[in-house]
mmCIF file of C-alpha atoms in Angstrom:
data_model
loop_
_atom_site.group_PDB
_atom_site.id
_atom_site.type_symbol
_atom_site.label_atom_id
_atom_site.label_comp_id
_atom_site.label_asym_id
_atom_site.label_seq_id
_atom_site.Cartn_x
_atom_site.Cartn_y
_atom_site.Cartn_z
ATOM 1 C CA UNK A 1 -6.275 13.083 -19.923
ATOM 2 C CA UNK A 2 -7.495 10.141 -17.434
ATOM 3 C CA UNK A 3 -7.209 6.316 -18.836
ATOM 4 C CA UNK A 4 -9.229 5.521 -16.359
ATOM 5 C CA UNK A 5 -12.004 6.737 -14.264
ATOM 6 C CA UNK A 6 -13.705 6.222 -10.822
ATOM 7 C CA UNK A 7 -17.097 7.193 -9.125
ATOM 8 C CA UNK A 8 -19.444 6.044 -5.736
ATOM 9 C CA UNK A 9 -22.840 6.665 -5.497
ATOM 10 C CA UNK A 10 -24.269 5.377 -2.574
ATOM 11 C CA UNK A 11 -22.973 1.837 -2.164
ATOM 12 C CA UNK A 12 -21.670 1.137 -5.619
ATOM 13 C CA UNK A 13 -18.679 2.192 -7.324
ATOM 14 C CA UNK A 14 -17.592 2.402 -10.484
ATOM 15 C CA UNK A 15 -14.300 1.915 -12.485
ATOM 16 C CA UNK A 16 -14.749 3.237 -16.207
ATOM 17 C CA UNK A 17 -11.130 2.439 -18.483
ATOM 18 C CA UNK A 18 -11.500 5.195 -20.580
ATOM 19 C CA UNK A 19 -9.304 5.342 -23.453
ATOM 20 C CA UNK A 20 -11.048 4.151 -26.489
ATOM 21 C CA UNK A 21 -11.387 3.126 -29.475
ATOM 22 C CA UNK A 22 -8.907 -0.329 -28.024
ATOM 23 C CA UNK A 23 -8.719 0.779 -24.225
ATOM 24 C CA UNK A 24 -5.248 -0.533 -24.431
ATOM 25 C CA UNK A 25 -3.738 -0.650 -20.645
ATOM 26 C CA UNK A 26 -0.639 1.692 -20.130
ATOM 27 C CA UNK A 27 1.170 2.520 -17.019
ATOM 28 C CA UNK A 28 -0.780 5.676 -16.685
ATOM 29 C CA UNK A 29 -3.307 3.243 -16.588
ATOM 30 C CA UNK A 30 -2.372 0.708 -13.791
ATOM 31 C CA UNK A 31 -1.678 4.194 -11.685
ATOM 32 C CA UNK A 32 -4.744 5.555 -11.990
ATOM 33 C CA UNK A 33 -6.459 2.196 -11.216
ATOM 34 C CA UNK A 34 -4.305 1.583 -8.084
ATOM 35 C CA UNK A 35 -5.422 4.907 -7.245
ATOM 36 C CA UNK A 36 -9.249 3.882 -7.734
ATOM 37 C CA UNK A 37 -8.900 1.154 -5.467
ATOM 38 C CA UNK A 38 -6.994 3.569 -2.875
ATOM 39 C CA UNK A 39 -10.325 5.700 -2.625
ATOM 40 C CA UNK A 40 -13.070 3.170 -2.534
ATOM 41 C CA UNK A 41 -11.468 0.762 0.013
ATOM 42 C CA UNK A 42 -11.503 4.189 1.730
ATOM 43 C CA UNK A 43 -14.787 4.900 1.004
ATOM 44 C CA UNK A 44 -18.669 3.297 1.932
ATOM 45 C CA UNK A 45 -18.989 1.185 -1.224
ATOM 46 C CA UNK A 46 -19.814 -1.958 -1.044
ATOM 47 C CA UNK A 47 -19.620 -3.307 -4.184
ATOM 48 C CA UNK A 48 -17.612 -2.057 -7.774
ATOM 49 C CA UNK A 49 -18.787 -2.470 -11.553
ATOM 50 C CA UNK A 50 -16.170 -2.275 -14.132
ATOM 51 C CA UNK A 51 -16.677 -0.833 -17.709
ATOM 52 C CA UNK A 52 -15.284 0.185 -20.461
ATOM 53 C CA UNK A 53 -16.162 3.757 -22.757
ATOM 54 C CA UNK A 54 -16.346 2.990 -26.645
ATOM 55 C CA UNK A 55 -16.776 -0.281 -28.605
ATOM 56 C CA UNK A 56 -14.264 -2.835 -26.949
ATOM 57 C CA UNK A 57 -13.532 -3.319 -23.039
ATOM 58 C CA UNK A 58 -9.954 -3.800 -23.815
ATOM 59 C CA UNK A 59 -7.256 -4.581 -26.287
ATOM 60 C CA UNK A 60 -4.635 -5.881 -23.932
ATOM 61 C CA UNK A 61 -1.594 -4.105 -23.354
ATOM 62 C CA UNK A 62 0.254 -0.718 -24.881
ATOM 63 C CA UNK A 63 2.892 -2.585 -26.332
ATOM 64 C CA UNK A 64 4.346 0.847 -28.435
ATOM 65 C CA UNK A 65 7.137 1.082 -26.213
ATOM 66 C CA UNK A 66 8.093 -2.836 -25.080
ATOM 67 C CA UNK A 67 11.073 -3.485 -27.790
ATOM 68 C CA UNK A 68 13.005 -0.470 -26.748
ATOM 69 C CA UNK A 69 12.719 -1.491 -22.696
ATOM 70 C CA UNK A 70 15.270 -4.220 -21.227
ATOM 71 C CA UNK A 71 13.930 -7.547 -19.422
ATOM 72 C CA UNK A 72 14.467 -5.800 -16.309
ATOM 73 C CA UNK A 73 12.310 -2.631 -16.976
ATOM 74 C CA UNK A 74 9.416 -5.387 -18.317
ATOM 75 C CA UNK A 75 9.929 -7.813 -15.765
ATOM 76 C CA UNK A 76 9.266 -4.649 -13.033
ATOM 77 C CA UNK A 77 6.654 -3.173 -15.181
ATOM 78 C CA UNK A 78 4.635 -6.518 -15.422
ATOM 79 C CA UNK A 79 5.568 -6.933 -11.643
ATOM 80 C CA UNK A 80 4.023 -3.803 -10.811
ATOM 81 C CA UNK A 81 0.895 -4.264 -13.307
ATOM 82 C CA UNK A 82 0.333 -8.015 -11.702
ATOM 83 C CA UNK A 83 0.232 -6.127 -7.938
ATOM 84 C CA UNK A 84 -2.016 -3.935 -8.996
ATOM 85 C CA UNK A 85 -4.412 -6.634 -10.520
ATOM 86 C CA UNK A 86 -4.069 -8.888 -7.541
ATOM 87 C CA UNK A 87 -5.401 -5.859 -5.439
ATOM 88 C CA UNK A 88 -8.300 -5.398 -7.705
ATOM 89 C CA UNK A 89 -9.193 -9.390 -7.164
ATOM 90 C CA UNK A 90 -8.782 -8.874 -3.643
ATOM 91 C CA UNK A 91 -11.185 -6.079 -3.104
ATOM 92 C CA UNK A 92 -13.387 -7.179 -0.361
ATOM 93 C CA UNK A 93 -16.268 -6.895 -1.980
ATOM 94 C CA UNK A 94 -18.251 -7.679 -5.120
ATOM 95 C CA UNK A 95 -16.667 -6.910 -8.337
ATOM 96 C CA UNK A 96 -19.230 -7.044 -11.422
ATOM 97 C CA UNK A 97 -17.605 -6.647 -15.102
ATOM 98 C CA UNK A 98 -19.460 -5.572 -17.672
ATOM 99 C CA UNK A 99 -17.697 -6.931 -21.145
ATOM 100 C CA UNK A 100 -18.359 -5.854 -24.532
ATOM 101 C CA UNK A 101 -16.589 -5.728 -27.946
ATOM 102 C CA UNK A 102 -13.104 -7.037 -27.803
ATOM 103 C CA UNK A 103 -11.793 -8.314 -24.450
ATOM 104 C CA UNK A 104 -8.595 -9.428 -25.336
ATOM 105 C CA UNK A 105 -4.963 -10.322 -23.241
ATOM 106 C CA UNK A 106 -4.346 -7.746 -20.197
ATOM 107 C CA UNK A 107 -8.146 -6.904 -20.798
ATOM 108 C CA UNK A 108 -9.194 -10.327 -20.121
ATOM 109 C CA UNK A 109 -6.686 -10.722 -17.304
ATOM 110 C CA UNK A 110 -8.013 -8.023 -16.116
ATOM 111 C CA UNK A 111 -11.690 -9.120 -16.526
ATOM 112 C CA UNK A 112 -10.720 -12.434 -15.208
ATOM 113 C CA UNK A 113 -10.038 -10.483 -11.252
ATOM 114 C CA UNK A 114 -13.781 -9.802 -11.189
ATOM 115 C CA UNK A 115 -15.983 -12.031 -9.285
ATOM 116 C CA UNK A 116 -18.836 -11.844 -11.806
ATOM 117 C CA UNK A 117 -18.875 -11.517 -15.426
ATOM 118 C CA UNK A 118 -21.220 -9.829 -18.108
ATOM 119 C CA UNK A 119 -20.546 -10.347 -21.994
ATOM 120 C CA UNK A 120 -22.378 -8.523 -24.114
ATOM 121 C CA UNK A 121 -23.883 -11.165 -27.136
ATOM 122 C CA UNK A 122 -21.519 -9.878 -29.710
ATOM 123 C CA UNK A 123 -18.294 -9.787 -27.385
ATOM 124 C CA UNK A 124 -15.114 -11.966 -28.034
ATOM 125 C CA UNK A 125 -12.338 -12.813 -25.654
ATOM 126 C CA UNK A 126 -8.847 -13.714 -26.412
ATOM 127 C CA UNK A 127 -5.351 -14.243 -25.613
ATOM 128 C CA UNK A 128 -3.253 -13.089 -28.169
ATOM 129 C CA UNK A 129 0.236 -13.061 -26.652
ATOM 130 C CA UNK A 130 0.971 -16.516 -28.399
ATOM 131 C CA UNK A 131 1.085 -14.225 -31.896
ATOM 132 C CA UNK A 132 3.794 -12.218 -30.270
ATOM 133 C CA UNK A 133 5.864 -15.222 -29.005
ATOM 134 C CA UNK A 134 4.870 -14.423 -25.505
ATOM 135 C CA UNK A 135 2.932 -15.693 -22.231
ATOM 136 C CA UNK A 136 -0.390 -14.499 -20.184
ATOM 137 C CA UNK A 137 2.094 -12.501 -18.034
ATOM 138 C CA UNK A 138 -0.539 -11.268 -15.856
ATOM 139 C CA UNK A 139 -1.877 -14.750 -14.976
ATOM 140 C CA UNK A 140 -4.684 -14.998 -17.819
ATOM 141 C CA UNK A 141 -3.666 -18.835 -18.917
ATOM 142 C CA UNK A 142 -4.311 -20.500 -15.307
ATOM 143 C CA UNK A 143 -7.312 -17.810 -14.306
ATOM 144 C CA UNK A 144 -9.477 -19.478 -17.193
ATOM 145 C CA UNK A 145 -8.086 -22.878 -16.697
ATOM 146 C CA UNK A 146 -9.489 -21.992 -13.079
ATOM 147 C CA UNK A 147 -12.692 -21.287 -14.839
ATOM 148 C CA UNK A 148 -12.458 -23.827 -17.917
ATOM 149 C CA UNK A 149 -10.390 -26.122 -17.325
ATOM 150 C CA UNK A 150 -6.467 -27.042 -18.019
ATOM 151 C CA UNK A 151 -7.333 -28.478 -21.561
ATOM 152 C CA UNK A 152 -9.371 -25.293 -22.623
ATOM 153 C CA UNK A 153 -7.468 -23.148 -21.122
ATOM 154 C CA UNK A 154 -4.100 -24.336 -22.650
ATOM 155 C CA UNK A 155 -6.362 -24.316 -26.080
ATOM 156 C CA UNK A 156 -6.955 -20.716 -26.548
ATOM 157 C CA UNK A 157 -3.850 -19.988 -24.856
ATOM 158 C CA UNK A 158 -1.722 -21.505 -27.818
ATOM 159 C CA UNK A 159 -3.923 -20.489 -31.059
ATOM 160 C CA UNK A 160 -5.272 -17.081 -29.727
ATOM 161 C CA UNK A 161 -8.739 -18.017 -30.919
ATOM 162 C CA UNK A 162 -10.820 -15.053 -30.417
ATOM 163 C CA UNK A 163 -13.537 -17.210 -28.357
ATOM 164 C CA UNK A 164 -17.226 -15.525 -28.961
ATOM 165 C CA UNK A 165 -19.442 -14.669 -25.407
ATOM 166 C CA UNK A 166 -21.555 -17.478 -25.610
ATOM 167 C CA UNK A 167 -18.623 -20.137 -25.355
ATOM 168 C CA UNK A 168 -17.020 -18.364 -22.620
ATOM 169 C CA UNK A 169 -20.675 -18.594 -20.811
ATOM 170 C CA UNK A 170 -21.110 -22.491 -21.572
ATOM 171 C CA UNK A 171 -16.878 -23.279 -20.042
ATOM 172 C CA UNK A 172 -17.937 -21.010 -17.021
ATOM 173 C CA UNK A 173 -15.571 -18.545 -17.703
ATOM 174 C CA UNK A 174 -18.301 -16.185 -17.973
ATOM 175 C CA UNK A 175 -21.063 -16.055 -15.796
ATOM 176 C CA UNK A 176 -24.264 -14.299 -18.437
ATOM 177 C CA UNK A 177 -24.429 -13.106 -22.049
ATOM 178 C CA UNK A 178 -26.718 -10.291 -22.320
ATOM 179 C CA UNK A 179 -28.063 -8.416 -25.239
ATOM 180 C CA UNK A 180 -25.814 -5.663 -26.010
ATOM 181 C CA UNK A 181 -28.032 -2.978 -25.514
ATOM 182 C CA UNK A 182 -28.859 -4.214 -22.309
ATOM 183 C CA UNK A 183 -25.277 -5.124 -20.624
ATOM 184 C CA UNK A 184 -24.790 -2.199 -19.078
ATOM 185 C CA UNK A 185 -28.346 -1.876 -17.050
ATOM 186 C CA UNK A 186 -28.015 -5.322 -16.215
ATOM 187 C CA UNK A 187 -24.800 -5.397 -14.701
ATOM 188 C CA UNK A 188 -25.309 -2.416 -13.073
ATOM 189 C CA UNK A 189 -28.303 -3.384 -11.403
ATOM 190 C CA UNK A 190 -26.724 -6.827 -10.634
ATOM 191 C CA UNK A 191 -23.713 -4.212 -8.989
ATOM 192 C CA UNK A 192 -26.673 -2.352 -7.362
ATOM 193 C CA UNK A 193 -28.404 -5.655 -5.720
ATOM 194 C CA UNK A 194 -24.859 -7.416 -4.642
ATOM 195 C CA UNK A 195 -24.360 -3.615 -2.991
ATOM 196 C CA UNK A 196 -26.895 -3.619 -0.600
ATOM 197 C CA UNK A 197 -26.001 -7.672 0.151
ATOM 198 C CA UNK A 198 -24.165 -8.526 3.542
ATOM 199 C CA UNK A 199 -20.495 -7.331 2.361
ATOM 200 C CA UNK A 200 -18.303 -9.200 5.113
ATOM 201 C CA UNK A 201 -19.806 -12.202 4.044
ATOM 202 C CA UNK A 202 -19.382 -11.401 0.122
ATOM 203 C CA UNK A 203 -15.501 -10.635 1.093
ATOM 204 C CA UNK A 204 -15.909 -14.305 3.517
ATOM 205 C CA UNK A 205 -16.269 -16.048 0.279
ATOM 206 C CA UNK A 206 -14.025 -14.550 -1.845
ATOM 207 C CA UNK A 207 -11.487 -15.085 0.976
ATOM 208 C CA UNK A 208 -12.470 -18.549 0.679
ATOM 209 C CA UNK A 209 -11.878 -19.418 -2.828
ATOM 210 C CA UNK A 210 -8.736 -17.875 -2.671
ATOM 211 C CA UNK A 211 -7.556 -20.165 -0.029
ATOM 212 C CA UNK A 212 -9.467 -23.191 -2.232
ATOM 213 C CA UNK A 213 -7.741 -21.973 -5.133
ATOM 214 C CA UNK A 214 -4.213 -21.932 -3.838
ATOM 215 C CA UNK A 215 -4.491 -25.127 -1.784
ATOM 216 C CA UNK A 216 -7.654 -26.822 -2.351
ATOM 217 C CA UNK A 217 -10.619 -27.555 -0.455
ATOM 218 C CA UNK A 218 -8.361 -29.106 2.417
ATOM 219 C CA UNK A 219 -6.530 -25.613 2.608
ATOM 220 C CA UNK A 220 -9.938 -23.829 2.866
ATOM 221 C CA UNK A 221 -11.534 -26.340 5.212
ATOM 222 C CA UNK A 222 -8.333 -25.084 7.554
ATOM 223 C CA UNK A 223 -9.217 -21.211 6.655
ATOM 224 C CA UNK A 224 -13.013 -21.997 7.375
ATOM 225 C CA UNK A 225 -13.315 -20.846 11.083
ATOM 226 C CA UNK A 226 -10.969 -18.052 10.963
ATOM 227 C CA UNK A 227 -12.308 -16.285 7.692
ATOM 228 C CA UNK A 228 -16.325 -17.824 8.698
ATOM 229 C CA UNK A 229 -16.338 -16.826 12.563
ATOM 230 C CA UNK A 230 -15.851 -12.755 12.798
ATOM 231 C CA UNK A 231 -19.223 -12.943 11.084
ATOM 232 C CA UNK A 232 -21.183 -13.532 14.162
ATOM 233 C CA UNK A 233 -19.716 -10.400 15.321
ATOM 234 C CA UNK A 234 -21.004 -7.914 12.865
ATOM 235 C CA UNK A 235 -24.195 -6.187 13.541
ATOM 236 C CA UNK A 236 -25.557 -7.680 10.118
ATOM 237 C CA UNK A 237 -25.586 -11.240 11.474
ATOM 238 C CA UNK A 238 -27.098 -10.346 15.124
ATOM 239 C CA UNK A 239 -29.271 -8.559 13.273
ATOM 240 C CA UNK A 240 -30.288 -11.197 10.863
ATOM 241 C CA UNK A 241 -30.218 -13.718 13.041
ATOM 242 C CA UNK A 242 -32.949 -12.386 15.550
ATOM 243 C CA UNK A 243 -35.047 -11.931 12.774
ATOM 244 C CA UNK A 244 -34.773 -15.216 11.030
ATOM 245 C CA UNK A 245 -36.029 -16.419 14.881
ATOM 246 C CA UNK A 246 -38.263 -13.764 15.602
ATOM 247 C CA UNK A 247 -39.812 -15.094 12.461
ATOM 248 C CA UNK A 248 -39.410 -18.663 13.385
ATOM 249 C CA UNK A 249 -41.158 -17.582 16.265
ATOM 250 C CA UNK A 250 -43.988 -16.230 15.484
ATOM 251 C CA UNK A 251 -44.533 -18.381 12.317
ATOM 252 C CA UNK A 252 -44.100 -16.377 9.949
ATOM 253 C CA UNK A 253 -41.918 -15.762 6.830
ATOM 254 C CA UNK A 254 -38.339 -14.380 7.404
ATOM 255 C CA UNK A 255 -38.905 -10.777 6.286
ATOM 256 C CA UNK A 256 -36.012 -9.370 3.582
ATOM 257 C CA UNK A 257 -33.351 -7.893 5.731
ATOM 258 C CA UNK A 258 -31.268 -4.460 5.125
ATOM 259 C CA UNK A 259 -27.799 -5.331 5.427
ATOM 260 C CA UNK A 260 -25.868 -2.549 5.929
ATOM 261 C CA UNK A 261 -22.206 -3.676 5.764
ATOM 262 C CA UNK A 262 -21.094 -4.004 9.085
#
């Protein structure tokens, strides 16, 4: 049986982790989500929303078989699980998580790669690998302390406090708390809007805060022109650029423009 799931409809795709009731991350997995990115960088989608089946988004890891491996099989296990991950932050496009129940260590690294984040109300996040003498090995710790801050970050890190929705909203680490029986509308028609958006310039951005995040804004003052410029080439921004003048123009309001992705 699948772990995990994928599916397009029109513009928007979506990743469903599928193996409830803790959704705990296995290398069957990490496969089957490398494969999901495979087929919608291949495909028209423009945007991806990630959910979880059942009560919780995620558990973490499938640590049943981690004391019988050596540090070499881990280390190339977590190598291969980090790669993976990265990928999924790199997408280039939107990536919308939709987060309810227990979002806990690899869950919340994983739920960390999306651009946008959706708690439910009752949802609670946490790193527990402090309880097991270990680290965030996919990058959790510095992700929030992206989001949070160092102090935070290095707060919940040590006393794997499971930290409810509504504090992860209010330290930025999440970006809305919605009821829980609406999350999953929400976020998907959040997914849906950000779908039909211009999508080079959604991946621009993200390009941009990666290079921001790894060397500041100095580093992504020096990416600006390389990542900002290729825009002007796409038939979205000749597009909306001749209308924002026609409008200009004439005098009248900019009309709503349908970006197509290119």
């Amino acid at each position: 049986m699948p772990h995990l799931t994928h599916s397009i409809e029109g513009p928007l795709a979506t990743i469903v982790i599928d193996r409830p009731p803790q959704n705990r991350i296995d290398d069957q997995m990490i496969d089957e989500l490398a494969a999901a990115i495979d087929a919608i960088e291949r495909s028209d989608a423009r945007a991806v929303l990630v959910r979880s089946e059942g009560d919780n988004f995620s558990f973490g890891g499938d640590i049943m078989s981690w004391p019988e491996a050596s540090t070499h099989q881990l280390r190339a296990r977590f190598e291969h699980y980090m790669s993976v991950f990265n990928r999924f932050e790199r997408m280039p496009m939107p990536v919308i998580a939709a987060v309810q129940g227990l979002c806990f260590g690899g869950g919340l690294e994983l739920a960390l790669r999306a651009d946008v984040v959706f708690a439910g109300a009752t949802a609670t996040f946490g790193h527990p690998e402090q309880t097991l003498g270990i680290v965030t090995v996919l990058g959790g710790i510095y992700r929030v302390a992206e989001r949070a801050g160092r102090s935070r970050a290095s707060e919940w890190a040590m006393t794997s406090e499971r930290v409810p929705a509504a504090t992860m909203e209010r330290f930025g680490v999440v970006n809305r708390v919605i009821a829980d029986a609406e999350l999953l509308s929400e976020a998907k028609a959040f997914a849906d809007k950000v779908s039909r958006g211009p999508t080079r310039a959604y991946a621009a951005h993200k390009a941009l805060l990666r290079a921001w995040a790894i060397g500041g804004v100095a580093a992504a003052d020096e990416a600006m022109f390389d990542i900002a410029m290729p825009l002007f080439e796409t038939a979205d921004v000749r597009a909306g650029l001749k209308s924002a003048v026609d409008a200009l123009k004439a005098g009248k309001p900019r009309p709503a423009l349908d970006f197509k992705g290119r």
